[in-house]
Coordinates of C-alpha atoms in Angstrom, one line a residue:
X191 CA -57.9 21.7 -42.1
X192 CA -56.2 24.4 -40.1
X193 CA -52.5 23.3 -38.6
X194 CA -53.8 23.5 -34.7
X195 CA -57.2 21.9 -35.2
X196 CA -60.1 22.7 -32.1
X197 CA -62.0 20.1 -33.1
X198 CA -63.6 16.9 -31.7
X199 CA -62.3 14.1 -34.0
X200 CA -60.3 11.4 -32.4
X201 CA -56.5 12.2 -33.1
X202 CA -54.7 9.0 -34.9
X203 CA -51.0 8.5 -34.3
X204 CA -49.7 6.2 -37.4
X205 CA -47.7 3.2 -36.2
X206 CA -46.4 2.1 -39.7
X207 CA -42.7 1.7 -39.9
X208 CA -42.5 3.9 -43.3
X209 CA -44.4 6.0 -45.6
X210 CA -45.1 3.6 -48.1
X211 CA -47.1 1.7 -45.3
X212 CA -48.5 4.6 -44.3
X213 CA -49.3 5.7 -47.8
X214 CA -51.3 2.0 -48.4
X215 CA -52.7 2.2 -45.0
X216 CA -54.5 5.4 -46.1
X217 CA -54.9 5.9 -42.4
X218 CA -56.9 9.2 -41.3
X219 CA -59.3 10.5 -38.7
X220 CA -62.7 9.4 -39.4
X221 CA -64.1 12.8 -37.2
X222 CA -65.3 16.0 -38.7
X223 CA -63.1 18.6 -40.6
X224 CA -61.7 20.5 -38.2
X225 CA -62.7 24.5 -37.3
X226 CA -64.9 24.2 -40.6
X227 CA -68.0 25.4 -40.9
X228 CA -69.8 22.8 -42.2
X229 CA -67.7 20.8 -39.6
X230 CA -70.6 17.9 -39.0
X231 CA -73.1 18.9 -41.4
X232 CA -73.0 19.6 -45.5
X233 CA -75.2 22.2 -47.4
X234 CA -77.6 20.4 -49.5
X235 CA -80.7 21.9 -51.0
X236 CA -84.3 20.5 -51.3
X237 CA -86.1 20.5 -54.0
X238 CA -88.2 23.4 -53.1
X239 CA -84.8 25.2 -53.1
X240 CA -84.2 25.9 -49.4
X241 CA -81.0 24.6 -48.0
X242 CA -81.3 21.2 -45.7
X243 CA -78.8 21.2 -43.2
X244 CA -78.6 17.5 -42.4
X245 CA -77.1 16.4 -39.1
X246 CA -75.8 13.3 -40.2
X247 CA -72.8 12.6 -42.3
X248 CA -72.9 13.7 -45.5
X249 CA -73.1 10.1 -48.1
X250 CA -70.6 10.6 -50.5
X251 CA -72.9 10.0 -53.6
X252 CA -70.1 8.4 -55.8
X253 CA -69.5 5.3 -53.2
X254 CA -71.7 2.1 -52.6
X255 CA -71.2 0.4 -49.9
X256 CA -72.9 -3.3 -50.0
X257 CA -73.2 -4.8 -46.6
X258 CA -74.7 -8.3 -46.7
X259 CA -76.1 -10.5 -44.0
X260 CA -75.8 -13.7 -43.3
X261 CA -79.4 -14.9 -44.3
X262 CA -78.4 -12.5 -47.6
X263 CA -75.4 -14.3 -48.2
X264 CA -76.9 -17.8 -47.9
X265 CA -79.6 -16.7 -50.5
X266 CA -77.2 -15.4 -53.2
X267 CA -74.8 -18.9 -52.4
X268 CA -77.6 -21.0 -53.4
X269 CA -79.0 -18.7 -56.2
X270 CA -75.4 -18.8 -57.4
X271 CA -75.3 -21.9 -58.3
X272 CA -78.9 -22.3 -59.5
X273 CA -80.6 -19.1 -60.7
X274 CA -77.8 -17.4 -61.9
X275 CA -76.2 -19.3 -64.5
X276 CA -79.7 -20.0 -66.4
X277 CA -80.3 -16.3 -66.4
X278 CA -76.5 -15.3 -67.4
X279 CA -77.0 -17.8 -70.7
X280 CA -80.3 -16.5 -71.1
X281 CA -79.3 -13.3 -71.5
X282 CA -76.2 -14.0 -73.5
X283 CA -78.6 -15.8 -75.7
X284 CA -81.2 -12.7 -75.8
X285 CA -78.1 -10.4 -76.8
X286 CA -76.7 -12.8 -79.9
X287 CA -80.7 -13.4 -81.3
X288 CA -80.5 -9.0 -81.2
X289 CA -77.3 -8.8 -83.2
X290 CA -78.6 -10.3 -86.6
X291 CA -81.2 -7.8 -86.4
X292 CA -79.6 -4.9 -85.5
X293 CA -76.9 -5.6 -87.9
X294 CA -79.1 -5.5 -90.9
X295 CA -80.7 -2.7 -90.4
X296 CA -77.5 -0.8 -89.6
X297 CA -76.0 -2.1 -93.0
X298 CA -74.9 0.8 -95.4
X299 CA -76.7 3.4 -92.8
X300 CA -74.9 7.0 -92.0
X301 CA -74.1 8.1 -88.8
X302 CA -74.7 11.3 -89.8
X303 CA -77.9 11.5 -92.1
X304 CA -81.6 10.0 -90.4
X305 CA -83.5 7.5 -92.6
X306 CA -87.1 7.1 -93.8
X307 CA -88.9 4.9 -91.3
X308 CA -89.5 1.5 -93.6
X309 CA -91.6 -1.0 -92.8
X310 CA -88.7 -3.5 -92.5
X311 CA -86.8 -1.1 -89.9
X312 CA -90.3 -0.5 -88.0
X313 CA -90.2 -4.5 -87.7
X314 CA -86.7 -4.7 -86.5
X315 CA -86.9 -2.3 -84.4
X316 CA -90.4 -4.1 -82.9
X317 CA -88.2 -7.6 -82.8
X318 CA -85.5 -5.6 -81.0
X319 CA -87.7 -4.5 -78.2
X320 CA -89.4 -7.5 -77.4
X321 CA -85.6 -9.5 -77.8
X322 CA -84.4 -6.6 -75.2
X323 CA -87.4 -6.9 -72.8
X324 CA -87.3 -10.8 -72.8
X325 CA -83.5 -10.4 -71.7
X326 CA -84.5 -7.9 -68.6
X327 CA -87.2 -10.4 -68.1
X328 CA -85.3 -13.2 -67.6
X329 CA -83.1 -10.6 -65.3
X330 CA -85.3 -10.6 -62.9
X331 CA -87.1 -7.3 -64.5
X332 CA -90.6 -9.4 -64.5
X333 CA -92.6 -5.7 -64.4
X334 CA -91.4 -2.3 -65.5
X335 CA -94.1 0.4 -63.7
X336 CA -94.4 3.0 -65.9
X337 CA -96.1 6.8 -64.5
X338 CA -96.8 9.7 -66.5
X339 CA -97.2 9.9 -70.4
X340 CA -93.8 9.6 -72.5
X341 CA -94.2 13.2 -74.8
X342 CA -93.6 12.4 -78.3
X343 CA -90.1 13.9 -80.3
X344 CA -91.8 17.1 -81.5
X345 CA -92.8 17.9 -78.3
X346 CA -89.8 17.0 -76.6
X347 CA -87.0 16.0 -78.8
X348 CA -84.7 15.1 -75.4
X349 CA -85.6 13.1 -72.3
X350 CA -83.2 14.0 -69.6
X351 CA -83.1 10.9 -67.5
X352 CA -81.8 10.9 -63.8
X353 CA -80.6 9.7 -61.2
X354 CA -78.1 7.6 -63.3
X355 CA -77.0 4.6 -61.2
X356 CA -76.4 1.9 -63.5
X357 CA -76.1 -0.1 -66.6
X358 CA -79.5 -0.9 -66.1
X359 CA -80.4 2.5 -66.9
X360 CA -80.4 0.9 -70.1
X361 CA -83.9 -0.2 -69.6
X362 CA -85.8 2.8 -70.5
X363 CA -83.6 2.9 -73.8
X364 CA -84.4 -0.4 -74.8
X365 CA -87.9 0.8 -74.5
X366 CA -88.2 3.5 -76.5
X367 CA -84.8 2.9 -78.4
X368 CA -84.1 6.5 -78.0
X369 CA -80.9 7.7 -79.6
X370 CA -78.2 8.4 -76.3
X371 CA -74.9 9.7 -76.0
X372 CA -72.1 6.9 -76.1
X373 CA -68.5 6.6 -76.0
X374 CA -66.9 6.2 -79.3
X375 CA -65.0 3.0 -78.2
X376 CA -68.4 1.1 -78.1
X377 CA -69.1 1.0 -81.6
X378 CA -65.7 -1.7 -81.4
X379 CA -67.2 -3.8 -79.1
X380 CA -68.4 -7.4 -80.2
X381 CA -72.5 -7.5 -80.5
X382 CA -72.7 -4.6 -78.2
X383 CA -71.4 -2.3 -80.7
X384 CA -73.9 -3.6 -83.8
X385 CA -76.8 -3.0 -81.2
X386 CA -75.5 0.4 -79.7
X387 CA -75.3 1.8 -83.7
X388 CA -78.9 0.6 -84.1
X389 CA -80.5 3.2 -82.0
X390 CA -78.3 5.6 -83.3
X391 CA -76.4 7.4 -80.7
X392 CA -74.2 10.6 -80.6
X393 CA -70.3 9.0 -80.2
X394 CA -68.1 11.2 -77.9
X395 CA -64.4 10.7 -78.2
X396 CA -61.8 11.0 -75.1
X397 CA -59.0 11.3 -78.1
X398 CA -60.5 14.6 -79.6
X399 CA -60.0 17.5 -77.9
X400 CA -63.2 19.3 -79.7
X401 CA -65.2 16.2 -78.8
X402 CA -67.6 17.9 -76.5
X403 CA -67.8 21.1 -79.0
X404 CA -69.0 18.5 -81.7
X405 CA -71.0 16.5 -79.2
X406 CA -73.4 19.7 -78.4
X407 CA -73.3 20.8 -82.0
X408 CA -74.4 17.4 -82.8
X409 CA -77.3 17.4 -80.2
X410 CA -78.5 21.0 -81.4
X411 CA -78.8 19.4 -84.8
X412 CA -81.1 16.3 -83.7
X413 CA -82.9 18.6 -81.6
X414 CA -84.5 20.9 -84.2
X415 CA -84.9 18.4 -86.5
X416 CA -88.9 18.6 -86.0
X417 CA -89.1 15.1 -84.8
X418 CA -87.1 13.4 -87.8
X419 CA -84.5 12.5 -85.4
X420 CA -85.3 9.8 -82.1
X421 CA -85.2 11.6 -79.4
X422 CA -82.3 11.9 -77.6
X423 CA -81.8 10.4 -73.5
X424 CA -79.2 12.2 -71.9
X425 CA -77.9 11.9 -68.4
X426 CA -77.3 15.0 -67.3
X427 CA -75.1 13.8 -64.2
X428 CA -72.7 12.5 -66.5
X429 CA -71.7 9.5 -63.9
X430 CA -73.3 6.8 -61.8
X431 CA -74.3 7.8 -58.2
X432 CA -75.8 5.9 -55.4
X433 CA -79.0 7.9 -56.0
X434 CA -78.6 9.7 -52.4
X435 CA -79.1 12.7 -54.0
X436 CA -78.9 14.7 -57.4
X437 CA -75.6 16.1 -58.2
X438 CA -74.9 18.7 -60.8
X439 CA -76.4 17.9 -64.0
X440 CA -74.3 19.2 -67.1
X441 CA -75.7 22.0 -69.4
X442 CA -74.9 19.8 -72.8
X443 CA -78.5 19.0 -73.0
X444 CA -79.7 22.2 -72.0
X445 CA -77.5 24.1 -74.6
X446 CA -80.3 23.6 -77.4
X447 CA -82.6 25.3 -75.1
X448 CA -85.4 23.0 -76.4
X449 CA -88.3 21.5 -74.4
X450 CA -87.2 18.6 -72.7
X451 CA -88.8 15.8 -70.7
X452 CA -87.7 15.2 -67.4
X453 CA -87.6 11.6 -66.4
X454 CA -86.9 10.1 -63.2
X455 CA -85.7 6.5 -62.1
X456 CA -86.2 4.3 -59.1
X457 CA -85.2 0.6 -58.1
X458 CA -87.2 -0.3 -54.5
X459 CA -85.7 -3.1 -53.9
X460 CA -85.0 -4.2 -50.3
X461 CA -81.4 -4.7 -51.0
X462 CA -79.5 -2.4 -53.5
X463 CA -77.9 -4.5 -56.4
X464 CA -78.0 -2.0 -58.7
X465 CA -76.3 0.9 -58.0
X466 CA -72.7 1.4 -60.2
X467 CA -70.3 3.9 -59.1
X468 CA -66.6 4.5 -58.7
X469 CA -66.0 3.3 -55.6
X470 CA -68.1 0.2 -54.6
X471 CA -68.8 -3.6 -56.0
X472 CA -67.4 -4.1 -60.2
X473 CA -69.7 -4.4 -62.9
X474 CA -69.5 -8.0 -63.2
X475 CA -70.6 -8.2 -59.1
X476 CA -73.3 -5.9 -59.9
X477 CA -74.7 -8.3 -62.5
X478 CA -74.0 -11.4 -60.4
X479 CA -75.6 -10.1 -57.6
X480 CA -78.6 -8.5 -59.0
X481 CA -79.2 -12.3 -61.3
X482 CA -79.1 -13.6 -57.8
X483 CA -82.5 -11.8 -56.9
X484 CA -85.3 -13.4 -57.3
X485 CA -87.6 -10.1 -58.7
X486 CA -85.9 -7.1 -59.5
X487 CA -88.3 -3.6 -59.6
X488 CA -87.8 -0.6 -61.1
X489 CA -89.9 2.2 -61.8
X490 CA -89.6 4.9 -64.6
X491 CA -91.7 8.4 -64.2
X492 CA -92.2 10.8 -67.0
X493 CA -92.7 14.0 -66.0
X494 CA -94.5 16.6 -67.6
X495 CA -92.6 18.1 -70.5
X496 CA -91.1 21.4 -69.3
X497 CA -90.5 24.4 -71.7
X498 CA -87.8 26.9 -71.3
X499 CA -88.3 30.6 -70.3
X500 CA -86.3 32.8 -73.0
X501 CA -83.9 33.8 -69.9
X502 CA -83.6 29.7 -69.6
X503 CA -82.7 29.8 -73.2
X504 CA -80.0 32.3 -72.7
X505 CA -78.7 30.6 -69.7
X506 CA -78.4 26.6 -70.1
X507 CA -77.3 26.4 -66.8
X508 CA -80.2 27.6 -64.9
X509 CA -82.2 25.6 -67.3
X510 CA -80.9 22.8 -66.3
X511 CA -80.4 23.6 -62.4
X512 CA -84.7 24.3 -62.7
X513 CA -85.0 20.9 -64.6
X514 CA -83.2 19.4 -61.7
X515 CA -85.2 20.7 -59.1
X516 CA -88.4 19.2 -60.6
X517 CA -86.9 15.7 -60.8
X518 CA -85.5 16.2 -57.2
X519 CA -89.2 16.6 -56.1
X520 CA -90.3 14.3 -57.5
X521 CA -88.2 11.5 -56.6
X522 CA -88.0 13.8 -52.6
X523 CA -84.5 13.5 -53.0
X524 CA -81.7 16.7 -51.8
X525 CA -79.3 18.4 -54.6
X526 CA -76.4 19.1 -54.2
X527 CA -73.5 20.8 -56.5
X528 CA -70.8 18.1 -56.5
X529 CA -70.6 16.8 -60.1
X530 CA -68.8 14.4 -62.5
X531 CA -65.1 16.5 -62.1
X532 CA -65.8 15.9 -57.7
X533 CA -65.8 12.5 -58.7
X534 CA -62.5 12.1 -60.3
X535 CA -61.2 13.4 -57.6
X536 CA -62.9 11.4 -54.9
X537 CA -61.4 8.3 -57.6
X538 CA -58.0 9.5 -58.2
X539 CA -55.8 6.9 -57.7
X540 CA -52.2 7.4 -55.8
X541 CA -50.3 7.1 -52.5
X542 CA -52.4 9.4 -50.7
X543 CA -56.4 8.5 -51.6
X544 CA -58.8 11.1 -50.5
X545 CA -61.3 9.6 -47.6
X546 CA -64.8 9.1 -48.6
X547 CA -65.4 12.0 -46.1
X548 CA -62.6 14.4 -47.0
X549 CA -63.5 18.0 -47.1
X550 CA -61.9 19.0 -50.7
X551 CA -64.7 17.6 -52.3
X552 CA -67.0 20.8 -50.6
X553 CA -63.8 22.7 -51.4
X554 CA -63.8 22.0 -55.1
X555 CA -67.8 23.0 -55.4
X556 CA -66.9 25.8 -54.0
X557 CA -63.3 26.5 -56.2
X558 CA -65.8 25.8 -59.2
X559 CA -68.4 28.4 -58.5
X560 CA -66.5 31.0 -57.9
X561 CA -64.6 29.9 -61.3
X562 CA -61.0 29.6 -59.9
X563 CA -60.7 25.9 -61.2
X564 CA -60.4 27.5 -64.6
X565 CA -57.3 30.1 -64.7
X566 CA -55.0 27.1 -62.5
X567 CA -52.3 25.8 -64.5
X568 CA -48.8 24.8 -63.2
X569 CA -47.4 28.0 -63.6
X570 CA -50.1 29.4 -61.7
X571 CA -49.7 27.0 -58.8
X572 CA -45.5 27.9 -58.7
X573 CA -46.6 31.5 -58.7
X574 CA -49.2 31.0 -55.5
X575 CA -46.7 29.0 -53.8
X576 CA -44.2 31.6 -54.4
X577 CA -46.5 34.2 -52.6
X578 CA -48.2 32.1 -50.0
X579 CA -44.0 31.1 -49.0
X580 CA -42.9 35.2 -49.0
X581 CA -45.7 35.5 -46.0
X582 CA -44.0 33.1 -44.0
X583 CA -46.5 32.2 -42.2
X584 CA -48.4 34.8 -41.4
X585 CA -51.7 34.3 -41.3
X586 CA -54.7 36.0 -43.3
X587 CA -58.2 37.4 -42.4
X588 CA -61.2 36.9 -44.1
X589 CA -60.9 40.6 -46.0
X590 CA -57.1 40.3 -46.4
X591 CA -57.7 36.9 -48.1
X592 CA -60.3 37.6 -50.5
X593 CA -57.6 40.9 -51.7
X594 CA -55.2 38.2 -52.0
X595 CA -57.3 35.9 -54.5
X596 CA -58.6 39.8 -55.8
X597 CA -62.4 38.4 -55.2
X598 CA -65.0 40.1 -53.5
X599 CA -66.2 38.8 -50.4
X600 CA -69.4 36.5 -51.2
X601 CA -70.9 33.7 -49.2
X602 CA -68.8 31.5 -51.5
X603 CA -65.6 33.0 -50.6
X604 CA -66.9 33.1 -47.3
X605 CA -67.4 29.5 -47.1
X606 CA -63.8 28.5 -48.5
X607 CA -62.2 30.5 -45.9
X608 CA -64.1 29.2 -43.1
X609 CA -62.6 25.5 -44.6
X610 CA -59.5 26.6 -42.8
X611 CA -60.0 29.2 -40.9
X612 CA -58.8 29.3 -37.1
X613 CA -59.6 32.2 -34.5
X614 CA -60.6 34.2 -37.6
X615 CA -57.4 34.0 -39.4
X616 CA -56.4 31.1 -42.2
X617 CA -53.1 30.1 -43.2
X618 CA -53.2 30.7 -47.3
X619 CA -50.8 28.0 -47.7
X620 CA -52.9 25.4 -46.7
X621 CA -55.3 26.9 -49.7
X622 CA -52.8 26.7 -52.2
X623 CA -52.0 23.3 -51.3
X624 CA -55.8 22.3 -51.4
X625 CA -56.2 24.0 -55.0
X626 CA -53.4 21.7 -56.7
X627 CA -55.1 18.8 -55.3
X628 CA -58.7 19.6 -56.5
X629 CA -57.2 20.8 -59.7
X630 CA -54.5 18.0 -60.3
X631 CA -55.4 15.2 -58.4
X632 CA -53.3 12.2 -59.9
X633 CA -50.1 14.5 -59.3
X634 CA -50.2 13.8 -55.7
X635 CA -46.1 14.0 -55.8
X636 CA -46.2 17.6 -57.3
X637 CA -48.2 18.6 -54.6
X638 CA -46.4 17.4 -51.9
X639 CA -43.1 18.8 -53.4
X640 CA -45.3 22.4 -53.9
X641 CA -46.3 22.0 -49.8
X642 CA -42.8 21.0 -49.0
X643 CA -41.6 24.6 -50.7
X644 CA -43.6 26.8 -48.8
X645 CA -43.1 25.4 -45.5
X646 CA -39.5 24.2 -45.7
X647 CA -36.5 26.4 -43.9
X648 CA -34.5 29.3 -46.6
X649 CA -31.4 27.7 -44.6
X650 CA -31.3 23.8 -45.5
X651 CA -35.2 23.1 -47.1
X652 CA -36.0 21.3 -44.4
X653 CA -39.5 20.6 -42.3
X654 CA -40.8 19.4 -38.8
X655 CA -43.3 17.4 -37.5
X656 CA -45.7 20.3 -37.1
X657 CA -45.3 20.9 -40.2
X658 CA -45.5 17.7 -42.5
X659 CA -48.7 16.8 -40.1
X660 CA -50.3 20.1 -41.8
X661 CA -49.2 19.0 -45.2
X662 CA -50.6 16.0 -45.2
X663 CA -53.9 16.7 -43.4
X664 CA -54.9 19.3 -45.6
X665 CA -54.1 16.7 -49.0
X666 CA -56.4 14.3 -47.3
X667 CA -58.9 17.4 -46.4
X668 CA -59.6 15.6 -42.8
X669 CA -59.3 16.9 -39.1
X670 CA -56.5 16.2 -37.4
X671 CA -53.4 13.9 -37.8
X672 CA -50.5 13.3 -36.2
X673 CA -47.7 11.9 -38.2
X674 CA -45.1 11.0 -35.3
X675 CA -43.9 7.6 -36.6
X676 CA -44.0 8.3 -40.0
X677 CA -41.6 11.4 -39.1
X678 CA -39.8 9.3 -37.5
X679 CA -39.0 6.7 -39.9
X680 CA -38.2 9.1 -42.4
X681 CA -36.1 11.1 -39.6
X682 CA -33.7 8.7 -39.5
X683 CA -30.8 10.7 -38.0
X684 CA -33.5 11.9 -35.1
X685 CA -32.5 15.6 -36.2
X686 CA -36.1 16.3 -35.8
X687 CA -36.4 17.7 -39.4
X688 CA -36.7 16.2 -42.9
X689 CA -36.7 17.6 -46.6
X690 CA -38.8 16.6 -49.8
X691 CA -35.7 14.4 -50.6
X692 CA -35.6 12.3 -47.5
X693 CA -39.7 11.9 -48.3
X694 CA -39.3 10.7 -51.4
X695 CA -36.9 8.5 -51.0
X696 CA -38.0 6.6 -48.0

């Protein structure tokens, strides 16, 4: 991301007339990143912990790309209009014969107190799973393989389920009709929201600010409840992937410092219907595609239940980093430290959309584990734009940049400098520019304006070419860029310099 770029990526010179074209467009390099170190190849570690340095591009793990061919297309055409709508009103059937069921045992039952087991609820919850597994049945879910032994809830009182793909994760709770952690809003939602109660999950509300305080609090409390409780099935990755690889799995499970039972899921099918994520084919195309298959497989792995050291106790987060491992082995899958955060700002929606292969998502690992992601506010970005602008320019080494953040040199500090480092020397205004994205990525404007102050003349707060090219290349976190006709419309009295004003307003 450095302003005069050595690399090897093709250069792009954008031919739109203006910057909102350019801004749709979302036109960038599709090369490496520049002078960084991990130019063509990302850190990812194997599950016997040593780092995998693989050659080829890195797969952004929150995108799905579905590339059909023609034969594949044909198939799903004819088993649209054949297979597919049977199967929809079958399940639509399976799901209004559950709610009758689920609704009267939920009738007059506390969220927050756990019932007797009654023979009537042991029954309805019986009806329930062979209602559920007649619905993935006529799914195309005609066998569910099954590995390992499940551990019972006073062995392990949570299963920590992963990779977490899809919807049809649901499978495995249907199964065991485990209790799982939900959004509040479900409860509201028609049939859904009568089954989701039934298995009695732990609601987490966006609205509340102490949501996740009360979520873990809530999961402690299940968790040494000596089995009186269902157990709990968390996701530990928080959001759907493509199941590339394992990303960061969040310590809210962990916290408890119980035993837990690691279980892993896989879908071999020859074409991937399945997998969910931000960026990639809807919900409802998901469904519609995977009715269209004539057998859908999926496998579900328990692992042997895994017991916490006492310094895993004291340290959720290398609890749940060794838990991870152990799944990763299992399914011989890579980790890596991108997490749920990484993908809202691969997602975040504006002008300027981050490529699927920009490098501020390696930038935002490392921002986050060296802890810098938690002491930025806006005040704290005017204040670093304020000092990177008084350098003017002048460019920092790798011990004179880690004074300037006042961190010691690690391999993580290490490893953000060499992002845009050139001849041994980085420009810290590119940094600070990177850091407001990573840490406020919807307020693409704000950024731009904070760029456009450190580079912009005392004299009339003006840039040049040069200089709007850096801006923008380091927002996107790619290569190299040139920005000639984009200058140039926004240049419209060819005086070969523009200001925030002239960018905004074109």
């Amino acid at each position: 991301m450095s302003a005069a770029g050595e690399g090897s990526s093709e250069r792009v010179c954008y031919s739109s007339q203006t910057v909102e074209e350019f801004q749709k467009q979302q036109l960038y390099t599709r090369g490496d990143c520049g002078n960084m170190r991990f130019a063509k190849r990302k850190r990812l570690t194997l599950a016997d912990g040593e780092d995998s340095q693989l050659s080829a591009q890195f797969i952004n793990p929150f995108i799905h790309e579905l590339r059909l061919t023609a034969l594949q297309k044909v198939k799903i055409a004819v088993m649209t209009v054949t297979l597919f709508p049977v199967r929809l009103l079958f399940a639509a059937f399976m799901m209004l014969l559950a709610w009758p069921f689920a609704f009267v045992a939920t009738v007059g039952c506390s969220e927050d107190a756990v019932e007797p087991l009654s023979w009537w609820r042991w029954l309805v919850d019986l009806a329930l799973k062979a209602i559920m597994r007649a619905m993935w049945f006529s799914g195309g879910f005609h066998w569910v393989r099954v590995k390992g032994r499940p551990a019972l809830p006073s062995e392990a009182p949570i299963l920590t389920l992963a990779p977490h793909s899809s919807y049809f994760d649901a499978i495995p709770v249907t199964r065991t009709m485990a209790s799982i952690v939900m959004k509040a809003e479900s409860r509201n939602v028609p049939v859904w929201g009568t089954l989701i109660k039934f298995i009695r999950p732990v609601f987490v509300s966006r609205s509340d600010q102490d949501s996740r305080r009360k979520t873990v609090e809530e999961i402690k409390r299940r968790a040494f409840s000596a089995g009186e409780w269902p157990q709990m099935m968390v996701f530990p990755e928080g959001t759907c992937t493509n199941r590339s690889c394992l990303i960061a799995f969040k310590p809210g499970a962990f916290i408890p410092g119980v035993p837990v039972q690691p279980v892993v899921l896989r879908y071999p099918n020859e074409m991937d219907t399945i997998s969910w994520t931000w960026q990639g084919p809807g919900a409802f195309k998901i469904l519609w595609l995977t009715l269209c298959q004539l057998h859908n497989s999926i496998e579900i792995e328990y692992l042997p239940t895994y017991t916490p050291s006492e310094e895993e106790k004291r340290d959720p987060a290398l609890f749940a980093s060794n838990v991870r491992c152990i799944m990763a082995k299992a399914l011989q899958l890579p980790t890596t430290d991108y997490s749920f955060e990484d993908c809202r700002l691969a997602m975040a929606k504006g002008p300027l959309c981050l490529p699927s292969h920009t490098c501020l998502l390696e930038f935002s690992r490392l921002v986050r584990r060296l802890g810098l992601n938690g002491r930025v506010t806006d005040q704290f970005l005017h204040e670093e734009s304020s000092r990177a602008r008084k350098l003017c320019g002048h460019k920092l080494s790798l011990e004179a940049f880690a004074e300037y953040v006042n961190l010691p040199i690690t391999e993580a500090l290490q490893d953000i400098f060499a992002l845009f480092e050139e001849h041994d020397q980085m420009d810290v205004r590119e940094y600070v520019i990177a850091l407001s994205v990573v840490c406020r990525p919807v307020r693409y404007l704000e950024t731009i304006q904070l760029a456009f102050r450190m580079f912009e003349a005392e004299e009339d707060g003006a840039i040049v070419e040069d200089e709007l090219a850096v801006i923008l290349k380091t927002a996107l976190g790619v290569a190299d860029l040139t920005v000639c006709d984009v200058f140039r419309a926004i240049d419209t009295g060819d005086k070969g310099k523009i200001t925030f004003g002239m960018y905004v307003k074109t």
